[in-house]
Amino acid sequence: MAADEIWILGINMTKFGKHPDLDTVDLAAEATMRALSDAQVTMKDIGVLAAGNLMGPGRALGQQLQKQVGQTGIPVYNVANACATGATALRTAIMAVKAGECGMGLAVGVEKLAGAGLLGGGGQAKSDGARYEPNGRYGAVATIDGRIGTDTMPGVFAQIGMEYGHRYGGTSFELFARISEKNHAHSTLNPLAAYNKRMSLEQIMGDVMIAYPNTRPMCSANCDGAAAAVVVSGAKLRTLAPDQQRRAVKVSASVLTTDPWEEACQVLPNVNTLTRNAAQQAYEQAGVGPEDLDLVELHDCFATAELVHYDNLMLCQPGEAVPYFESGATWRDGKTPVNVSGGLQSKGHPIAATGIANIWEVCHHLRGEAGDRQIADAKVGLAHVIGLGSACGVHILERSAA
Amino acid sequence: MGQQVPLVDYLVLGESPHLVARECEACGAGFFDRRNACAACGGTSFAPRPVPAEGELRTFTIVAHAAPGIPVPFVAGVVDCGGTSVRGNVINTSPDPDHVRLGMKVRLVTYVVGTDDDGTEAIGFGFEPLEGTDGN
Ligand SMILES: [Zn+2]
């Protein structure tokens, strides 16, 4: 391994779901201790800590975590980057190691979201004042959410999928529901998923409508969870034990992008261009192409989002996402299995944990440790997250040659 | 009858209600709220640009669950008004997939959002289907 390479030495995710007896620090500590143990190192070996939490009480999570698992005086970066928070924490640790500031870093993401309900529209009742006074950036005299479009996440991402349908055709309520059917089916093999129940197309389409065409099971599942990863430089890895080297997973590409300005990007978030840019950079960094991928974990926060990312990650030809899905390519026995973990719709989406948990899933397969859901002989995988606003993280991972 | 005020400051009331964008004088990019420099080119001069009141529905969703106090269902969408994308609701038609279609032609219309304690009316806007293109 080259000295300037970056490797995942240890990684872990907690069970996703309801953890009423554990707070964010407990969950982060659980993932951290297991990731350290997986790496066969301790906090004393770690030179930098990046910690992500988005919806929590706003304390400095990294320092809280240190108090829980080990205060060694290392620099801590508390990061927040919408749904890309976990990937941003990982990328922060990677940048520090890559810059030579230390040989080993730790990244953690955690969220307590069980029972959180609808995100994006605000949980509080919207009411107008007794006297109209212009307020805020638009000089609004009354609430605009619901009167000028929608702020809810299911509604925003519904429009993103429908826009793809307008541009290229072929989409329908049933098509989007079939994507969800796939991910719910995949989750039955994942014991750490928040939901493990297979759902029929009829059940998915007949469930509660949230924002057409997304019904409830087509939306990401709010839940509790944490994930943590230990990253190491190639130079440092060379000095470690053969078993550590054997189980290490190579980070062939680590990319974070935001959206460049395009017409309409400030009206409806554009999740396409920055994902395409991130994918392009990642394929170049890694020296691999989409055809080389044995599995992909992509940000299916809603069924309508998964479709557009087939195209954005260049798994299919431009405009061909619908026939690509219809070919069966993204089922676990297809050409490029997508979200064999169950994805955000069924595995769950504890926001800041997601961008490390999807890397855990890929590593699990590359190490040949994924049990019943193992993708046979997996060598290369890609993990993608997107946070509205927007931020996109793409990581490409490769099995150790050792 | 009391006064009328627009729901947002980029809605211009009067004979022919329309929206107005702040246009970057260097590159033509449009914004509906203030900017210090253009996000597209970095230009720092802006001038008001009226936005055409008719356009094409580029995407939509039918919101069935919203924050408390927001009446549902409603149709939220993005309308391409002669090259300027506008966020707004589709109104004056039934909020179901049989009556709202991608690519349908719509026009801006205003309505009374409510009346405050002084009797001032807040006027909002939405987009209604143009006659002859709906109900197929
Ligand atoms: Zn400009």
Coordinates of C-alpha atoms and ligand atoms in Angstrom, one line a residue:
Chain A
M1 CA 0.0 0.0 0.0
A2 CA 1.3 3.5 -0.9
A3 CA 2.1 5.8 2.0
D4 CA -0.4 8.4 1.0
E5 CA -3.3 6.1 0.6
I6 CA -6.3 6.2 3.1
W7 CA -7.8 3.0 4.5
I8 CA -10.7 2.2 6.7
L9 CA -9.2 0.2 9.6
G10 CA -12.3 -0.4 11.7
I11 CA -15.9 0.5 11.2
N12 CA -19.2 -0.2 13.0
M13 CA -22.9 0.8 13.0
T14 CA -25.4 0.3 15.8
K15 CA -28.7 -1.4 15.3
F16 CA -31.0 1.3 13.7
G17 CA -34.4 1.7 15.3
K18 CA -35.7 2.8 18.6
H19 CA -33.2 3.2 21.5
P20 CA -35.3 4.8 24.2
D21 CA -32.7 4.1 26.9
L22 CA -29.7 5.5 25.1
D23 CA -29.0 9.2 24.4
T24 CA -26.9 10.5 21.5
V25 CA -23.6 10.2 23.5
D26 CA -24.4 6.6 24.5
L27 CA -25.1 5.7 20.9
A28 CA -22.1 7.5 19.5
A29 CA -19.9 5.8 22.2
E30 CA -21.3 2.3 21.4
A31 CA -20.4 2.7 17.7
T32 CA -17.0 4.2 18.6
M33 CA -16.0 1.5 21.0
R34 CA -16.9 -1.2 18.5
A35 CA -15.2 0.6 15.6
L36 CA -12.0 0.9 17.7
S37 CA -12.3 -2.8 18.7
D38 CA -12.8 -3.7 15.0
A39 CA -9.7 -1.7 14.2
Q40 CA -7.8 -3.3 17.1
V41 CA -6.7 0.1 18.4
T42 CA -7.7 2.4 21.3
M43 CA -8.5 6.1 21.7
K44 CA -4.8 6.5 22.5
D45 CA -4.0 5.7 18.8
I46 CA -6.4 8.3 17.4
G47 CA -5.0 11.7 16.4
V48 CA -8.1 13.5 15.3
L49 CA -11.9 13.2 16.0
A50 CA -14.6 14.4 13.7
A51 CA -18.2 14.1 15.1
G52 CA -21.5 14.8 13.4
N53 CA -24.9 15.3 14.8
L54 CA -27.7 17.4 13.2
M55 CA -30.9 17.4 15.2
G56 CA -29.5 17.0 18.7
P57 CA -29.5 19.4 21.6
G58 CA -26.6 21.3 20.2
R59 CA -23.9 20.4 22.7
A60 CA -20.4 19.7 21.3
L61 CA -20.9 16.0 20.6
G62 CA -17.2 15.3 20.0
Q63 CA -16.1 16.5 23.4
Q64 CA -19.1 14.8 25.0
L65 CA -18.0 11.6 23.3
Q66 CA -14.4 12.1 24.6
K67 CA -15.7 12.3 28.1
Q68 CA -17.5 9.0 27.5
V69 CA -14.7 7.0 25.9
G70 CA -11.3 8.8 26.4
Q71 CA -10.0 12.4 26.7
T72 CA -6.6 12.4 25.1
G73 CA -6.4 16.1 24.2
I74 CA -6.6 15.6 20.4
P75 CA -8.3 18.1 18.1
V76 CA -12.1 17.7 17.7
Y77 CA -14.1 18.9 14.8
N78 CA -17.9 19.0 15.3
V79 CA -19.5 19.1 11.9
A80 CA -22.9 19.6 10.5
N81 CA -23.8 19.4 6.8
A82 CA -27.4 18.3 6.5
C83 CA -27.9 14.7 5.5
A84 CA -24.3 14.6 4.4
T85 CA -23.1 15.2 8.0
G86 CA -21.7 11.7 8.5
A87 CA -19.8 11.7 5.2
T88 CA -18.5 15.2 6.1
A89 CA -17.2 13.9 9.4
L90 CA -15.4 11.0 7.7
R91 CA -14.0 13.3 5.0
T92 CA -12.7 15.7 7.8
A93 CA -10.8 12.8 9.4
I94 CA -9.5 11.7 6.0
M95 CA -8.3 15.2 5.2
A96 CA -6.4 15.4 8.5
V97 CA -4.7 12.0 7.9
K98 CA -4.1 12.8 4.2
A99 CA -2.5 16.1 5.2
G100 CA -0.1 14.2 7.5
E101 CA -1.3 15.8 10.7
C102 CA -1.7 12.4 12.2
G103 CA -1.6 8.7 11.2
M104 CA -5.1 7.7 12.4
G105 CA -8.4 9.4 12.7
L106 CA -11.9 8.7 14.0
A107 CA -15.2 9.8 12.5
V108 CA -18.6 9.4 14.2
G109 CA -22.1 10.2 13.3
V110 CA -25.2 9.9 15.5
E111 CA -28.9 10.9 15.5
K112 CA -31.9 10.3 17.8
L113 CA -34.9 10.6 15.4
A114 CA -37.3 7.8 16.4
G115 CA -40.8 9.3 16.4
A116 CA -39.7 12.6 14.9
G117 CA -42.5 12.8 12.3
L118 CA -42.4 15.0 9.3
L119 CA -39.1 16.8 8.6
G120 CA -38.6 20.1 6.8
G121 CA -41.9 21.7 7.3
G122 CA -41.3 22.6 10.9
G123 CA -43.0 20.8 13.7
Q124 CA -44.8 23.8 15.0
A125 CA -48.3 25.0 14.1
K126 CA -48.1 27.8 11.5
S127 CA -50.3 30.7 12.2
D128 CA -50.4 34.2 10.9
G129 CA -50.1 37.4 13.0
A130 CA -52.9 39.7 14.0
R131 CA -51.4 42.5 11.9
Y132 CA -49.7 42.0 8.5
E133 CA -46.1 43.1 8.7
P134 CA -43.5 42.2 6.1
N135 CA -41.0 39.8 7.6
G136 CA -37.9 37.9 6.5
R137 CA -36.1 37.7 3.2
Y138 CA -39.2 37.7 1.1
G139 CA -41.0 40.4 3.0
A140 CA -43.8 37.9 3.8
V141 CA -46.8 39.1 5.7
A142 CA -48.0 35.6 6.5
T143 CA -46.8 32.0 6.4
I144 CA -45.6 31.0 3.0
D145 CA -45.0 27.2 3.5
G146 CA -48.0 25.6 2.0
R147 CA -49.0 28.8 0.1
I148 CA -46.0 29.1 -2.1
G149 CA -44.9 25.5 -2.5
T150 CA -43.8 23.2 0.3
D151 CA -40.9 23.0 2.7
T152 CA -41.5 19.3 3.6
M153 CA -38.8 16.9 2.6
P154 CA -41.2 14.3 1.1
G155 CA -42.7 17.1 -1.0
V156 CA -39.4 18.5 -2.2
F157 CA -38.0 15.1 -3.2
A158 CA -41.3 14.1 -4.8
Q159 CA -40.8 17.1 -7.1
I160 CA -37.2 16.0 -7.8
G161 CA -38.5 12.6 -9.0
M162 CA -41.4 14.1 -10.9
E163 CA -39.1 16.6 -12.7
Y164 CA -37.0 13.6 -14.0
G165 CA -40.2 12.1 -15.3
H166 CA -41.1 15.4 -17.0
R167 CA -37.7 15.5 -18.7
Y168 CA -37.4 11.9 -19.8
G169 CA -40.8 10.3 -19.4
G170 CA -41.6 6.8 -18.2
T171 CA -42.2 7.6 -14.5
S172 CA -45.4 6.7 -12.6
F173 CA -46.6 6.3 -9.1
E174 CA -46.2 2.5 -9.5
L175 CA -42.7 2.8 -10.8
F176 CA -41.6 4.8 -7.8
A177 CA -43.4 2.3 -5.5
R178 CA -41.5 -0.6 -7.1
I179 CA -38.2 1.0 -6.1
S180 CA -39.4 1.1 -2.6
E181 CA -40.6 -2.6 -2.9
K182 CA -37.0 -3.5 -3.8
N183 CA -35.5 -1.8 -0.8
H184 CA -38.0 -3.2 1.7
A185 CA -37.3 -6.7 0.2
H186 CA -33.6 -6.2 0.6
S187 CA -33.9 -5.1 4.3
T188 CA -35.3 -8.6 5.2
L189 CA -31.7 -9.8 5.1
N190 CA -30.3 -7.0 7.3
P191 CA -30.6 -7.6 11.0
L192 CA -29.5 -4.0 11.8
A193 CA -32.2 -2.4 9.7
A194 CA -35.0 -0.5 11.5
Y195 CA -37.6 -2.4 9.5
N196 CA -37.2 -6.0 8.1
K197 CA -40.6 -6.4 6.7
R198 CA -41.1 -7.3 3.0
M199 CA -43.9 -5.1 1.6
S200 CA -46.0 -5.9 -1.5
L201 CA -46.5 -3.3 -4.2
E202 CA -50.2 -3.1 -3.2
Q203 CA -49.3 -2.5 0.4
I204 CA -46.8 0.3 -0.5
M205 CA -49.2 2.0 -2.9
G206 CA -52.1 1.6 -0.6
D207 CA -50.3 3.1 2.5
V208 CA -50.8 6.6 3.7
M209 CA -50.0 9.2 1.1
I210 CA -47.5 11.8 2.4
A211 CA -46.6 13.8 -0.7
Y212 CA -47.7 12.3 -4.1
P213 CA -46.2 10.1 -5.4
N214 CA -44.4 9.2 -2.0
T215 CA -46.5 7.1 0.4
R216 CA -45.2 6.5 3.9
P217 CA -43.1 3.4 3.2
M218 CA -41.5 5.3 0.3
C219 CA -40.1 7.9 2.7
S220 CA -36.9 7.4 4.8
A221 CA -37.6 5.9 8.2
N222 CA -36.9 8.2 11.1
C223 CA -34.9 6.2 13.7
D224 CA -32.1 6.3 16.2
G225 CA -28.6 5.1 15.3
A226 CA -24.9 5.8 15.1
A227 CA -21.9 4.7 13.1
A228 CA -18.2 5.2 13.5
A229 CA -15.1 4.6 11.4
V230 CA -11.3 4.6 12.1
V231 CA -9.2 5.7 9.1
V232 CA -5.5 5.2 8.8
S233 CA -2.7 6.3 6.3
G234 CA -1.1 3.7 4.1
A235 CA 2.2 4.5 5.9
K236 CA 0.8 3.7 9.3
L237 CA -1.1 0.6 8.1
R238 CA 2.2 -0.9 6.9
T239 CA 3.4 -1.0 10.5
L240 CA 0.3 -2.8 11.8
A241 CA -0.4 -6.5 12.2
P242 CA -1.2 -8.7 9.1
D243 CA -4.8 -9.3 10.3
Q244 CA -5.4 -5.6 10.5
Q245 CA -4.0 -5.1 7.0
R246 CA -6.1 -8.0 5.7
R247 CA -9.3 -6.5 6.9
A248 CA -8.5 -2.9 6.0
V249 CA -10.6 -1.5 3.2
K250 CA -9.1 1.0 0.8
V251 CA -10.7 4.4 0.3
S252 CA -10.0 4.8 -3.4
A253 CA -12.0 8.1 -3.6
S254 CA -13.4 10.6 -1.1
V255 CA -15.2 13.5 -2.5
L256 CA -17.5 16.3 -1.2
T257 CA -19.3 18.7 -3.5
T258 CA -21.9 21.5 -3.3
D259 CA -24.1 22.7 -6.2
P260 CA -22.8 25.1 -8.7
W261 CA -25.3 27.8 -9.7
E262 CA -27.8 26.8 -12.3
E263 CA -31.2 28.3 -13.2
A264 CA -33.8 27.1 -10.8
C265 CA -31.4 25.7 -8.2
Q266 CA -32.5 28.2 -5.7
V267 CA -36.2 27.5 -6.4
L268 CA -36.1 23.7 -6.2
P269 CA -32.9 22.1 -4.8
N270 CA -30.9 20.6 -7.6
V271 CA -29.6 17.3 -6.3
N272 CA -28.4 16.2 -9.7
T273 CA -25.5 18.3 -10.8
L274 CA -23.5 18.1 -7.6
T275 CA -24.0 14.3 -7.4
R276 CA -22.9 14.0 -11.0
N277 CA -19.9 16.2 -10.3
A278 CA -19.0 14.2 -7.1
A279 CA -19.4 10.9 -9.0
Q280 CA -17.2 12.1 -11.9
Q281 CA -14.4 13.2 -9.5
A282 CA -14.7 10.0 -7.5
Y283 CA -14.4 7.7 -10.6
E284 CA -11.4 9.7 -11.7
Q285 CA -9.7 9.6 -8.3
A286 CA -10.3 5.8 -8.0
G287 CA -9.5 5.0 -11.5
V288 CA -12.7 2.9 -11.8
G289 CA -15.9 3.3 -13.7
P290 CA -19.6 2.6 -12.8
E291 CA -19.3 -0.8 -14.6
D292 CA -16.7 -1.9 -12.0
L293 CA -19.0 -1.4 -9.0
D294 CA -20.2 -4.6 -7.3
L295 CA -22.6 -2.7 -5.1
V296 CA -23.9 0.8 -4.5
E297 CA -25.4 2.4 -1.4
L298 CA -27.1 5.6 -2.5
H299 CA -29.2 8.2 -0.8
D300 CA -32.7 6.9 -1.3
C301 CA -34.2 9.3 1.3
F302 CA -37.4 8.9 -0.8
A303 CA -38.3 6.5 -3.6
T304 CA -38.4 9.4 -6.0
A305 CA -34.8 10.3 -5.1
E306 CA -33.3 6.8 -5.8
L307 CA -34.4 6.9 -9.4
V308 CA -32.6 10.2 -10.3
H309 CA -29.4 9.0 -8.6
Y310 CA -29.1 5.9 -10.9
D311 CA -28.6 8.6 -13.6
N312 CA -26.5 11.0 -11.5
L313 CA -24.0 8.3 -10.5
M314 CA -23.9 7.2 -14.1
L315 CA -25.0 3.7 -13.4
C316 CA -27.1 4.1 -16.6
Q317 CA -26.9 6.2 -19.7
P318 CA -28.3 9.8 -19.3
G319 CA -32.1 9.7 -19.2
E320 CA -32.3 5.9 -19.0
A321 CA -32.9 5.5 -15.2
V322 CA -36.4 4.1 -15.8
P323 CA -35.5 1.3 -18.2
Y324 CA -32.4 0.6 -16.1
F325 CA -34.5 0.0 -13.0
E326 CA -37.1 -2.0 -15.0
S327 CA -34.3 -4.3 -16.2
G328 CA -33.8 -5.5 -12.6
A329 CA -30.3 -4.1 -12.6
T330 CA -30.5 -2.7 -9.1
W331 CA -32.0 -5.7 -7.3
R332 CA -29.5 -7.7 -5.2
D333 CA -29.2 -10.3 -8.0
G334 CA -28.9 -7.7 -10.7
K335 CA -26.0 -6.1 -12.5
T336 CA -25.3 -3.4 -9.9
P337 CA -27.1 -4.1 -6.7
V338 CA -28.3 -0.8 -5.1
N339 CA -29.1 -0.5 -1.4
V340 CA -28.9 -4.1 -0.4
S341 CA -28.9 -2.8 3.2
G342 CA -32.6 -1.8 2.7
G343 CA -31.6 1.8 2.1
L344 CA -32.9 4.8 4.0
Q345 CA -36.5 3.7 3.4
S346 CA -36.2 0.4 5.3
K347 CA -32.8 0.3 7.1
G348 CA -33.6 3.8 8.3
H349 CA -32.1 7.3 8.2
P350 CA -30.7 8.6 11.5
I351 CA -29.4 11.6 9.6
A352 CA -25.8 12.2 10.8
A353 CA -25.1 8.4 11.0
T354 CA -26.2 7.7 7.5
G355 CA -23.0 8.9 5.7
I356 CA -20.9 6.4 7.7
A357 CA -23.4 3.6 8.0
N358 CA -23.6 3.3 4.2
I359 CA -19.8 2.9 4.1
W360 CA -20.0 0.3 6.8
E361 CA -22.4 -1.6 4.6
V362 CA -20.0 -1.5 1.6
C363 CA -17.0 -2.5 3.8
H364 CA -19.0 -5.4 5.3
H365 CA -19.4 -6.8 1.7
L366 CA -15.8 -6.1 0.7
R367 CA -14.6 -7.9 3.7
G368 CA -16.8 -10.9 3.0
E369 CA -18.6 -10.5 6.3
A370 CA -22.1 -9.6 5.2
G371 CA -23.6 -13.0 6.0
D372 CA -27.0 -13.8 4.4
R373 CA -26.9 -10.7 2.3
Q374 CA -23.3 -10.9 1.1
I375 CA -22.8 -9.9 -2.5
A376 CA -20.5 -12.6 -3.8
D377 CA -16.9 -11.7 -4.4
A378 CA -17.5 -8.0 -4.0
K379 CA -14.4 -6.0 -4.8
V380 CA -15.5 -2.4 -5.4
G381 CA -18.4 -0.4 -3.9
L382 CA -19.7 3.1 -3.8
A383 CA -21.4 5.0 -1.1
H384 CA -23.4 8.2 -1.7
V385 CA -25.2 10.8 0.4
I386 CA -26.8 14.1 -0.2
G387 CA -27.8 16.8 2.1
L388 CA -30.2 19.5 0.9
G389 CA -28.8 22.9 0.6
S390 CA -26.9 21.1 -0.9
A391 CA -23.9 18.9 -0.1
C392 CA -23.0 15.5 -1.7
G393 CA -20.5 13.0 -0.4
V394 CA -19.3 10.1 -2.6
H395 CA -16.8 7.5 -1.4
I396 CA -15.4 4.5 -3.5
L397 CA -14.1 1.6 -1.5
E398 CA -12.0 -1.3 -2.6
R399 CA -11.2 -4.7 -1.0
S400 CA -7.7 -5.1 0.4
A401 CA -5.4 -7.0 -1.9
A402 CA -3.7 -8.6 1.0
Chain B
M1 CA -62.9 48.0 2.2
G2 CA -59.3 48.1 3.7
Q3 CA -56.0 48.1 2.0
Q4 CA -54.3 45.2 0.2
V5 CA -50.7 44.0 0.7
P6 CA -48.9 41.3 -1.2
L7 CA -48.1 38.1 0.6
V8 CA -44.5 38.5 -0.4
D9 CA -42.6 41.5 -1.7
Y10 CA -41.8 40.0 -5.1
L11 CA -45.5 39.9 -5.9
V12 CA -46.7 43.1 -7.7
L13 CA -50.4 43.8 -7.3
G14 CA -52.6 46.0 -9.6
E15 CA -54.1 45.7 -13.0
S16 CA -52.0 42.7 -14.1
P17 CA -50.5 41.0 -11.1
H18 CA -47.0 39.5 -11.7
L19 CA -43.9 38.5 -10.0
V20 CA -40.6 40.5 -10.1
A21 CA -37.1 39.0 -9.8
R22 CA -33.9 40.8 -9.0
E23 CA -31.8 40.3 -12.1
C24 CA -28.1 40.3 -12.2
E25 CA -27.1 43.1 -14.7
A26 CA -24.0 41.2 -15.8
C27 CA -25.4 37.7 -16.5
G28 CA -29.2 37.8 -16.2
A29 CA -29.5 35.3 -13.3
G30 CA -32.7 36.0 -11.3
F31 CA -33.3 35.9 -7.6
F32 CA -36.4 36.4 -5.5
D33 CA -34.6 37.8 -2.5
R34 CA -31.6 40.0 -1.9
R35 CA -28.1 39.0 -2.8
N36 CA -24.8 40.7 -2.1
A37 CA -23.2 39.2 -5.2
C38 CA -24.6 37.1 -8.0
A39 CA -24.4 33.4 -7.2
A40 CA -23.8 32.7 -10.9
C41 CA -21.1 35.3 -11.9
G42 CA -20.2 37.4 -8.8
G43 CA -21.7 40.6 -10.3
T44 CA -22.9 43.1 -7.8
S45 CA -25.5 45.2 -9.7
F46 CA -29.1 44.0 -9.8
A47 CA -32.3 45.4 -11.4
P48 CA -35.9 44.4 -11.2
R49 CA -37.2 42.1 -13.9
P50 CA -40.9 41.4 -14.4
V51 CA -41.6 37.6 -14.7
P52 CA -44.1 36.4 -17.4
A53 CA -47.4 35.5 -15.7
E54 CA -47.9 32.4 -17.9
G55 CA -45.8 29.3 -17.9
E56 CA -45.5 25.5 -18.0
L57 CA -45.7 23.2 -14.9
R58 CA -42.2 21.6 -14.8
T59 CA -42.8 19.5 -11.7
F60 CA -45.3 19.1 -8.8
T61 CA -46.2 17.1 -5.8
I62 CA -49.6 16.8 -4.0
V63 CA -48.8 17.4 -0.3
A64 CA -51.1 15.3 1.9
H65 CA -49.1 15.8 5.2
A66 CA -47.8 19.2 6.2
A67 CA -47.0 21.1 9.3
P68 CA -49.9 21.7 11.7
G69 CA -52.2 24.6 10.5
I70 CA -51.4 24.2 6.8
P71 CA -54.6 23.0 5.0
V72 CA -54.0 19.8 2.9
P73 CA -54.1 18.5 0.3
F74 CA -52.5 21.1 -1.9
V75 CA -50.4 21.0 -5.1
A76 CA -46.9 22.5 -4.8
G77 CA -44.8 22.9 -8.0
V78 CA -42.3 24.7 -10.1
V79 CA -43.5 26.7 -13.1
D80 CA -41.2 27.7 -15.9
C81 CA -42.3 31.2 -16.7
G82 CA -40.4 32.1 -19.9
G83 CA -37.1 30.8 -18.6
T84 CA -37.5 31.9 -15.0
S85 CA -38.4 29.1 -12.6
V86 CA -41.0 30.0 -10.0
R87 CA -42.1 28.2 -6.9
G88 CA -45.8 28.2 -6.3
N89 CA -49.0 26.2 -5.8
V90 CA -51.3 25.0 -8.5
I91 CA -54.8 26.3 -7.6
N92 CA -58.4 26.4 -8.9
T93 CA -58.3 22.8 -9.9
S94 CA -58.8 19.5 -8.1
P95 CA -55.6 18.5 -6.2
D96 CA -55.3 15.0 -7.8
P97 CA -53.1 13.4 -10.4
D98 CA -56.0 13.3 -12.9
H99 CA -56.2 17.1 -12.9
V100 CA -52.6 18.2 -12.5
R101 CA -50.2 17.1 -15.2
L102 CA -46.5 17.6 -15.9
G103 CA -46.1 20.1 -18.7
M104 CA -49.5 21.7 -18.5
K105 CA -49.9 25.4 -19.2
V106 CA -50.7 27.6 -16.3
R107 CA -51.2 31.3 -15.5
L108 CA -50.6 33.3 -12.3
V109 CA -53.7 34.3 -10.4
T110 CA -54.1 36.1 -7.1
Y111 CA -56.4 35.4 -4.2
V112 CA -57.1 36.7 -0.7
V113 CA -55.1 34.9 1.9
G114 CA -56.7 36.5 4.9
T115 CA -57.6 39.8 6.6
D116 CA -55.8 41.2 9.6
D117 CA -57.2 43.1 12.6
D118 CA -56.9 46.4 10.7
G119 CA -59.0 45.0 7.8
T120 CA -55.9 44.8 5.5
E121 CA -56.1 42.0 3.0
A122 CA -53.1 39.8 2.3
I123 CA -53.0 38.8 -1.4
G124 CA -51.3 35.6 -2.4
F125 CA -50.6 34.0 -5.7
G126 CA -50.9 30.6 -7.3
F127 CA -51.0 29.1 -10.8
E128 CA -54.2 27.9 -12.4
P129 CA -54.5 25.7 -15.5
L130 CA -55.1 27.6 -18.7
E131 CA -58.5 26.8 -20.2
G132 CA -58.6 24.0 -22.7
T133 CA -55.7 22.1 -21.4
D134 CA -57.3 20.7 -18.3
G135 CA -59.5 17.7 -17.9
N136 CA -58.3 15.4 -20.7
Ligands
ZN1 ZN -24.6 37.2 -12.6

